[in-house]
CSV table of C-alpha atoms and ligand atoms in Angstrom, one decimal:
chain,number,residue,atom,x,y,z
A,1,MET,CA,16.6,24.1,0.7
A,2,PRO,CA,16.7,25.0,5.1
A,3,PRO,CA,19.2,23.3,7.0
A,4,PHE,CA,18.3,19.9,9.7
A,5,ASN,CA,17.4,21.6,13.0
A,6,CYS,CA,20.6,21.0,14.5
A,7,ARG,CA,19.4,21.1,18.1
A,8,SER,CA,19.0,17.5,17.0
A,9,ALA,CA,19.5,15.2,15.2
A,10,PRO,CA,17.2,14.2,12.4
A,11,THR,CA,15.2,11.1,13.8
A,12,ARG,CA,16.6,7.9,11.2
A,13,TRP,CA,13.6,6.2,9.3
A,14,HIS,CA,13.4,2.4,9.4
A,15,ILE,CA,11.8,0.4,6.4
A,16,LEU,CA,10.3,-2.7,7.1
A,17,GLY,CA,9.9,-4.5,3.6
A,18,ALA,CA,12.4,-3.7,0.9
A,19,GLY,CA,9.9,-4.0,-1.8
A,20,SER,CA,9.0,-2.2,-5.5
A,21,MET,CA,8.1,0.9,-2.5
A,22,GLY,CA,10.0,0.6,0.6
A,23,THR,CA,12.5,1.3,-1.7
A,24,LEU,CA,11.5,3.6,-3.8
A,25,TRP,CA,11.2,5.8,-0.3
A,26,ALA,CA,14.1,4.3,1.4
A,27,ALA,CA,16.0,5.6,-1.8
A,28,ARG,CA,14.0,8.9,-1.9
A,29,LEU,CA,14.3,10.2,2.0
A,30,ALA,CA,18.3,9.5,1.3
A,31,ARG,CA,18.8,10.8,-1.2
A,32,ALA,CA,17.3,13.8,0.4
A,33,GLY,CA,20.4,13.7,3.3
A,34,LEU,CA,18.1,12.0,6.0
A,35,PRO,CA,19.2,7.9,7.9
A,36,VAL,CA,17.4,5.3,6.2
A,37,THR,CA,17.2,2.3,7.2
A,38,LEU,CA,16.2,-0.8,5.8
A,39,ILE,CA,14.9,-3.7,7.5
A,40,VAL,CA,15.1,-7.4,4.9
A,41,ARG,CA,13.9,-10.5,5.7
A,42,ASN,CA,16.7,-13.0,6.4
A,43,ALA,CA,20.8,-13.2,6.5
A,44,ALA,CA,21.1,-14.3,2.6
A,45,ARG,CA,18.4,-11.1,1.6
A,46,LEU,CA,21.6,-8.5,4.0
A,47,HIS,CA,24.2,-10.8,1.7
A,48,ALA,CA,22.7,-10.1,-1.3
A,49,TYR,CA,22.4,-6.5,-0.6
A,50,LYS,CA,25.6,-6.0,0.7
A,51,ALA,CA,27.0,-7.2,-2.1
A,52,ALA,CA,24.6,-4.9,-4.0
A,53,HIS,CA,26.2,-1.8,-2.2
A,54,GLY,CA,22.8,0.0,-1.5
A,55,LEU,CA,19.3,1.0,-3.3
A,56,THR,CA,19.0,2.3,-7.3
A,57,LEU,CA,16.0,4.2,-7.8
A,58,VAL,CA,15.7,4.7,-11.7
A,59,GLU,CA,13.8,7.9,-12.8
A,60,GLY,CA,13.4,7.7,-16.0
A,61,GLU,CA,17.3,8.2,-18.0
A,62,GLN,CA,18.7,8.5,-14.5
A,63,SER,CA,19.9,5.5,-12.4
A,64,HIS,CA,20.9,7.0,-8.9
A,65,LEU,CA,23.2,4.3,-6.2
A,66,LEU,CA,21.6,5.1,-2.9
A,67,PRO,CA,23.7,3.4,-0.2
A,68,VAL,CA,21.2,3.4,3.0
A,69,THR,CA,22.1,1.2,6.1
A,70,ALA,CA,19.9,-2.1,6.4
A,71,GLN,CA,19.8,-4.7,9.3
A,72,LEU,CA,17.2,-8.0,9.5
A,73,PRO,CA,14.0,-7.7,12.0
A,74,GLU,CA,16.0,-9.5,15.2
A,75,THR,CA,18.5,-6.3,15.5
A,76,ASP,CA,18.5,-5.1,19.2
A,77,GLU,CA,18.7,-1.3,18.0
A,78,PRO,CA,15.0,1.1,19.1
A,79,ILE,CA,12.6,2.4,16.2
A,80,GLU,CA,11.1,6.1,16.6
A,81,ARG,CA,9.6,5.5,13.1
A,82,LEU,CA,8.9,2.7,11.0
A,83,LEU,CA,7.5,3.2,7.5
A,84,LEU,CA,5.6,-0.6,6.8
A,85,THR,CA,5.3,-1.9,3.3
A,86,CYS,CA,5.1,-5.1,3.2
A,87,LYS,CA,1.8,-6.8,1.3
A,88,ALA,CA,-0.8,-6.8,3.2
A,89,TYR,CA,-1.1,-10.0,4.1
A,90,ASP,CA,2.4,-9.8,5.7
A,91,ALA,CA,2.0,-6.2,7.3
A,92,GLU,CA,1.2,-8.3,10.6
A,93,HIS,CA,3.8,-11.4,10.7
A,94,ALA,CA,6.0,-8.5,9.7
A,95,ILE,CA,5.4,-6.2,13.1
A,96,ALA,CA,5.2,-9.2,15.7
A,97,GLN,CA,8.3,-9.1,14.6
A,98,ILE,CA,9.8,-5.9,15.3
A,99,ALA,CA,7.0,-5.5,17.9
A,100,HIS,CA,9.6,-4.9,21.2
A,101,ARG,CA,11.8,-2.9,18.5
A,102,LEU,CA,9.6,0.5,18.8
A,103,GLN,CA,9.8,3.0,21.2
A,104,PRO,CA,6.8,4.0,23.2
A,105,GLY,CA,5.4,6.4,21.4
A,106,ALA,CA,7.3,6.3,18.0
A,107,ASP,CA,4.7,6.1,15.1
A,108,VAL,CA,4.4,3.5,12.1
A,109,VAL,CA,4.0,4.5,8.6
A,110,LEU,CA,1.1,1.4,7.1
A,111,LEU,CA,1.5,1.4,3.3
A,112,GLN,CA,-1.2,-1.7,2.4
A,113,ASN,CA,-3.8,-1.5,-0.1
A,114,GLY,CA,-7.4,-2.2,0.8
A,115,LEU,CA,-8.6,-2.2,3.8
A,116,GLY,CA,-8.2,-4.3,7.4
A,117,SER,CA,-4.4,-5.3,7.9
A,118,GLN,CA,-3.7,-1.5,9.1
A,119,GLN,CA,-6.6,-2.7,11.4
A,120,ALA,CA,-4.4,-6.1,12.8
A,121,VAL,CA,-1.3,-4.0,12.5
A,122,ALA,CA,-2.8,-1.4,15.6
A,123,ALA,CA,-4.3,-3.7,17.6
A,124,ARG,CA,-0.4,-5.6,17.2
A,125,VAL,CA,1.2,-2.3,19.2
A,126,PRO,CA,-1.1,-0.2,21.0
A,127,GLN,CA,1.8,1.8,22.8
A,128,VAL,CA,2.2,3.8,19.0
A,129,ARG,CA,0.4,6.3,16.6
A,130,CYS,CA,-0.1,4.2,13.2
A,131,ILE,CA,-0.2,5.9,10.5
A,132,PHE,CA,-2.3,4.4,7.9
A,133,ALA,CA,-2.0,5.8,4.4
A,134,SER,CA,-2.7,5.4,1.0
A,135,SER,CA,-1.4,6.2,-2.6
A,136,THR,CA,-1.5,6.3,-6.3
A,137,GLU,CA,2.8,6.5,-6.8
A,138,GLY,CA,3.1,3.4,-8.6
A,139,ALA,CA,7.1,1.9,-8.8
A,140,PHE,CA,8.9,-2.0,-9.3
A,141,ARG,CA,11.7,-3.6,-9.1
A,142,GLU,CA,13.7,-4.2,-12.1
A,143,SER,CA,16.0,-6.7,-10.0
A,144,ASP,CA,17.0,-7.6,-6.7
A,145,TRP,CA,17.8,-3.7,-5.5
A,146,ARG,CA,16.8,-1.6,-8.5
A,147,VAL,CA,13.3,0.0,-8.5
A,148,VAL,CA,11.7,1.4,-11.4
A,149,PHE,CA,9.3,4.8,-9.8
A,150,ALA,CA,6.5,4.1,-12.8
A,151,GLY,CA,4.7,6.2,-12.0
A,152,ALA,CA,4.5,10.4,-10.4
A,153,GLY,CA,1.2,10.0,-7.6
A,154,HIS,CA,0.9,11.2,-4.6
A,155,THR,CA,0.5,9.9,-0.7
A,156,TRP,CA,-2.0,10.6,2.1
A,157,LEU,CA,-1.0,10.3,5.0
A,158,GLY,CA,-3.9,10.4,8.1
A,159,ASP,CA,-5.1,9.6,11.6
A,160,THR,CA,-8.2,7.2,12.7
A,161,ARG,CA,-7.7,9.1,16.2
A,162,GLN,CA,-7.7,12.9,13.6
A,163,GLY,CA,-4.7,13.1,16.0
A,164,GLU,CA,-3.0,16.5,14.0
A,165,ALA,CA,-0.4,16.3,11.2
A,166,PRO,CA,3.2,15.0,12.3
A,167,HIS,CA,6.5,17.2,12.6
A,168,TRP,CA,8.3,15.0,9.6
A,169,LEU,CA,6.2,15.3,7.0
A,170,GLU,CA,8.7,17.8,6.4
A,171,ASP,CA,10.6,14.9,5.5
A,172,LEU,CA,8.6,14.4,3.1
A,173,GLN,CA,8.9,17.6,1.6
A,174,ARG,CA,12.1,17.0,2.0
A,175,SER,CA,12.3,14.2,0.3
A,176,HIS,CA,10.4,15.2,-2.0
A,177,ILE,CA,7.8,12.8,-1.8
A,178,ALA,CA,4.8,14.7,-3.6
A,179,HIS,CA,1.6,13.8,0.1
A,180,GLU,CA,-0.9,15.6,2.5
A,181,TRP,CA,-2.9,15.3,5.7
A,182,SER,CA,-5.3,13.6,5.3
A,183,PRO,CA,-8.4,14.4,8.1
A,184,THR,CA,-10.5,11.6,6.2
A,185,ILE,CA,-8.0,8.6,5.3
A,186,LEU,CA,-9.9,6.2,6.2
A,187,SER,CA,-12.4,7.9,3.7
A,188,ARG,CA,-10.1,7.4,1.2
A,189,LEU,CA,-9.1,4.2,2.0
A,190,TRP,CA,-12.5,2.7,1.5
A,191,ARG,CA,-12.8,4.5,-1.9
A,192,LYS,CA,-9.7,2.8,-3.2
A,193,LEU,CA,-10.7,-0.4,-2.2
A,194,ALA,CA,-14.5,0.6,-4.0
A,195,LEU,CA,-12.7,1.4,-7.3
A,196,ASN,CA,-10.1,-1.9,-7.0
A,197,CYS,CA,-13.2,-4.3,-6.6
A,198,ALA,CA,-15.3,-3.1,-9.6
A,199,ILE,CA,-12.0,-3.2,-12.0
A,200,ASN,CA,-8.8,-5.0,-10.2
A,201,PRO,CA,-11.0,-8.5,-10.2
A,202,LEU,CA,-13.5,-8.5,-13.3
A,203,THR,CA,-9.6,-7.3,-15.2
A,204,VAL,CA,-8.0,-11.2,-14.6
A,205,LEU,CA,-11.6,-12.3,-14.8
A,206,TYR,CA,-12.3,-11.3,-19.0
A,207,ASN,CA,-7.5,-11.2,-19.1
A,208,CYS,CA,-8.0,-7.6,-20.4
A,209,ARG,CA,-6.6,-4.6,-19.7
A,210,ASN,CA,-8.0,-2.1,-17.9
A,211,GLY,CA,-9.4,-0.1,-20.6
A,212,GLY,CA,-11.1,-4.2,-21.7
A,213,LEU,CA,-14.0,-3.8,-19.6
A,214,GLN,CA,-15.8,-1.0,-21.3
A,215,ALA,CA,-16.7,-4.4,-23.7
A,216,HIS,CA,-18.5,-4.9,-19.3
A,217,ARG,CA,-20.3,-1.3,-18.4
A,218,ALA,CA,-23.3,-3.0,-17.8
A,219,GLU,CA,-21.7,-5.5,-15.3
A,220,VAL,CA,-18.8,-2.6,-13.8
A,221,ASP,CA,-22.4,-0.8,-14.2
A,222,THR,CA,-23.8,-3.4,-11.2
A,223,LEU,CA,-20.8,-3.1,-9.0
A,224,CYS,CA,-20.7,-0.2,-8.0
A,225,ASP,CA,-24.7,0.7,-7.1
A,226,GLU,CA,-23.4,-2.6,-4.5
A,227,LEU,CA,-20.0,-1.0,-3.3
A,228,ALA,CA,-22.1,2.8,-3.1
A,229,ALA,CA,-25.3,1.1,-1.3
A,230,LEU,CA,-22.3,-0.7,1.3
A,231,LEU,CA,-19.8,2.2,1.1
A,232,LYS,CA,-23.1,4.2,3.2
A,233,ARG,CA,-23.9,1.4,5.7
A,234,CYS,CA,-20.4,0.8,6.4
A,235,ASP,CA,-20.6,5.0,7.0
A,236,GLN,CA,-18.6,6.1,4.2
A,237,ALA,CA,-21.0,8.7,2.4
A,238,GLU,CA,-18.6,10.3,0.8
A,239,ALA,CA,-16.5,7.5,-0.4
A,240,ALA,CA,-20.0,6.2,-1.7
A,241,ASP,CA,-20.3,9.2,-4.2
A,242,ASN,CA,-19.4,9.7,-7.8
A,243,LEU,CA,-18.1,6.0,-7.4
A,244,ASP,CA,-19.1,5.1,-10.7
A,245,ALA,CA,-18.2,8.7,-12.9
A,246,GLU,CA,-14.6,7.5,-11.3
A,247,VAL,CA,-14.5,4.2,-12.1
A,248,HIS,CA,-14.9,4.9,-16.2
A,249,ARG,CA,-13.6,7.7,-15.5
A,250,VAL,CA,-10.3,5.6,-14.5
A,251,ILE,CA,-11.1,3.0,-16.6
A,252,GLN,CA,-10.1,5.3,-19.0
A,253,ALA,CA,-7.8,6.9,-18.7
A,254,THR,CA,-5.2,3.3,-17.5
A,255,ALA,CA,-7.1,1.5,-20.4
A,256,ASN,CA,-3.4,0.8,-21.9
A,257,ASN,CA,-2.5,-1.1,-18.1
A,258,TYR,CA,-2.9,-3.9,-16.8
A,259,SER,CA,-4.2,-3.9,-13.2
A,260,SER,CA,-2.2,-4.4,-9.9
A,261,MET,CA,-4.2,-7.6,-9.3
A,262,HIS,CA,-4.1,-8.6,-13.1
A,263,GLN,CA,-0.3,-8.3,-13.0
A,264,ASP,CA,0.1,-10.6,-10.4
A,265,VAL,CA,-2.5,-13.7,-11.4
A,266,ALA,CA,-0.2,-13.0,-14.3
A,267,GLN,CA,2.5,-13.6,-12.1
A,268,GLY,CA,1.9,-15.7,-9.8
A,269,ARG,CA,2.3,-13.7,-7.1
A,270,ARG,CA,-0.3,-14.1,-4.0
A,271,THR,CA,-2.9,-11.0,-4.5
A,272,GLU,CA,-4.5,-9.4,-1.9
A,273,ILE,CA,-7.5,-9.8,-2.4
A,274,GLY,CA,-8.8,-10.9,1.5
A,275,TYR,CA,-8.2,-7.1,2.2
A,276,LEU,CA,-10.5,-6.0,-0.7
A,277,LEU,CA,-13.2,-8.2,-1.7
A,278,GLY,CA,-13.2,-10.1,0.7
A,279,TYR,CA,-12.5,-7.2,3.6
A,280,ALA,CA,-15.5,-6.1,1.0
A,281,CYS,CA,-17.8,-8.5,2.0
A,282,GLU,CA,-16.9,-9.5,5.7
A,283,ALA,CA,-18.2,-6.4,6.3
A,284,ALA,CA,-21.5,-6.9,4.5
A,285,ARG,CA,-22.3,-9.9,6.7
A,286,GLN,CA,-21.4,-8.5,9.5
A,287,ARG,CA,-24.1,-5.3,9.1
A,288,GLN,CA,-26.1,-8.1,7.6
A,289,PHE,CA,-26.1,-6.1,4.2
A,290,ALA,CA,-27.0,-7.7,0.6
A,291,VAL,CA,-24.3,-7.9,-1.8
A,292,PRO,CA,-25.1,-10.7,-4.5
A,293,HIS,CA,-23.3,-9.2,-6.7
A,294,LEU,CA,-19.9,-8.8,-5.2
A,295,HIS,CA,-20.3,-12.2,-3.5
A,296,ALA,CA,-19.8,-14.0,-6.7
A,297,LEU,CA,-17.6,-12.0,-7.7
A,298,HIS,CA,-15.7,-12.9,-5.0
A,299,HIS,CA,-16.6,-16.4,-5.3
A,300,ARG,CA,-15.3,-16.7,-9.3
A,301,LEU,CA,-11.9,-14.7,-8.4
A,302,ILE,CA,-11.7,-17.5,-5.8
A,303,ASP,CA,-12.1,-20.8,-8.1
A,304,HIS,CA,-10.8,-17.9,-10.2
A,305,LEU,CA,-7.7,-18.2,-7.9
A,306,LYS,CA,-7.2,-21.7,-6.5
A,307,GLN,CA,-7.1,-23.1,-10.7
A,308,ARG,CA,-4.5,-21.6,-10.7
A,309,GLY,CA,-2.6,-22.8,-7.5
A,310,LEU,CA,-2.3,-18.7,-6.1
A,311,PRO,CA,-4.0,-18.3,-2.4
A,312,CYS,CA,-8.1,-17.3,-2.5
A,313,ASN,CA,-6.9,-15.5,0.9
B,1,NAD,P1,6.5,-6.2,-2.9
B,1,NAD,O1,5.8,-7.4,-3.0
B,1,NAD,O2,7.7,-5.2,-3.5
B,1,NAD,O3,7.6,-6.0,-1.5
B,1,NAD,C1,7.0,-6.0,-0.1
B,1,NAD,C2,8.4,-6.1,0.8
B,1,NAD,O4,8.6,-6.9,2.0
B,1,NAD,C3,8.6,-7.5,0.3
B,1,NAD,O5,10.6,-7.4,-0.1
B,1,NAD,C4,8.6,-8.5,1.1
B,1,NAD,O6,9.8,-9.3,0.9
B,1,NAD,C5,8.4,-7.4,1.9
B,1,NAD,N1,8.2,-8.7,3.1
B,1,NAD,C6,6.9,-9.3,3.8
B,1,NAD,N2,7.2,-9.6,4.8
B,1,NAD,C7,8.7,-9.6,5.1
B,1,NAD,C8,9.2,-9.6,6.7
B,1,NAD,N3,8.6,-9.9,7.4
B,1,NAD,N4,10.5,-9.6,7.3
B,1,NAD,C9,10.8,-8.0,6.0
B,1,NAD,N5,10.4,-7.9,5.2
B,1,NAD,C10,9.1,-8.8,4.6
B,1,NAD,O7,4.8,-5.4,-2.6
B,1,NAD,P2,4.8,-3.5,-3.3
B,1,NAD,O8,4.7,-3.7,-4.4
B,1,NAD,O9,6.3,-2.4,-2.1
B,1,NAD,O10,3.4,-3.3,-2.1
B,1,NAD,C11,3.7,-2.6,-1.1
B,1,NAD,C12,1.6,-1.7,-0.2
B,1,NAD,O11,1.9,-1.0,-2.0
B,1,NAD,C13,1.0,-2.9,-1.9
B,1,NAD,O12,-0.3,-3.4,-0.7
B,1,NAD,C14,0.5,-3.3,-2.3
B,1,NAD,O13,-1.1,-2.6,-2.8
B,1,NAD,C15,0.8,-0.4,-2.2
B,1,NAD,N6,1.2,-0.4,-3.3
B,1,NAD,C16,2.3,-0.7,-3.8
B,1,NAD,C17,2.3,0.2,-5.4
B,1,NAD,C18,3.9,0.3,-6.5
B,1,NAD,O14,3.2,0.6,-7.7
B,1,NAD,N7,3.8,-1.2,-6.5
B,1,NAD,C19,1.7,1.5,-5.9
B,1,NAD,C20,0.3,1.3,-4.5
B,1,NAD,C21,0.4,1.0,-3.5
B,2,KPL,O1,-5.3,0.8,-8.1
B,2,KPL,C1,-5.7,0.6,-9.3
B,2,KPL,C2,-4.8,-1.2,-9.4
B,2,KPL,O2,-5.4,-1.6,-10.3
B,2,KPL,O3,-4.2,-2.1,-7.9
B,2,KPL,C3,-6.5,1.4,-10.8
B,2,KPL,C4,-5.6,1.6,-11.4
B,2,KPL,C5,-7.3,1.9,-9.7
B,2,KPL,C6,-7.1,0.2,-11.1
B,2,KPL,O4,-7.6,-0.6,-10.0
């Protein structure tokens, strides 16, 4: 591994949202010797974290304890590089809490699923550069401060304002975080959104694994047609290309898995529906573009969530 550039100290990564993805990134960056600080919600969480003496990263049979530093949002320390890893519905509030700490020209990486939260965050912090990310990695928390790297994957990062790739992608390389700079990150996010809209809500409504949708092929196909038409209407023709084929490929490849939305509902957690189906339906409404099947699906899902006492936004 090449030595650090001795002319300047490496920039610290602050990570806001110490959940599955945030701790997965924190642990890998820290393991590579990079300076990392977790920003946790409140004093009680900070106390609990200190009692655990750090983060544990579980990969297969191996586990590593990493003594990553942690602090509160209100700490008075400037932030030059931030990774935001809370859920889409928490992102705007979370960034507002630390906005005053962001230095002009800071980099903020937004690792939220769906669309809508990234734009809301970027509007709140115009003094920084927001980089959107889309990841196929999988992680879950086995217990407090113990994260399991459950699925190898890839992370695409990009700048919707077409800026250059940042030099700090080297940090990801050094940390063995599989990644790629994408000049078409918005298209990637739309494509992932469309996949999630075609699969996740139906798995909740039919209470099935992804493979269970093989019994509902006609319904999936109708949604794919409507989603592909909507993508084109939103100037995302590339994201619409062969959408149905990819949806069926993913259903087959992940047949034994429960979708993330199914897992959220099964565990009584809020879903990211507002940033997936909600975003798609709103995009259609703004363009006066009819998406009757997506609308019907959205309403069925909202009813389902309401019956379970879960938020429907
Ligand atoms: P998570 O719920 O495990 O973690 C989010 C964390 O953010 C929680 O610990 C929460 O307490 C914290 N948080 C929320 N608001 C905060 C605030 N104001 N201040 C401080 N902390 C705050 O979520 P996750 O699974 O890590 O997912 C994060 C994003 O990544 C989601 O959009 C998700 O869809 C996406 N994603 C997750 C996975 C995965 O495998 N977990 C994979 C790909 C993408
Ligand atoms: O990303 C997914 C999820 O479960 O959120 C897949 C596996 C693609 C299903 O939509």
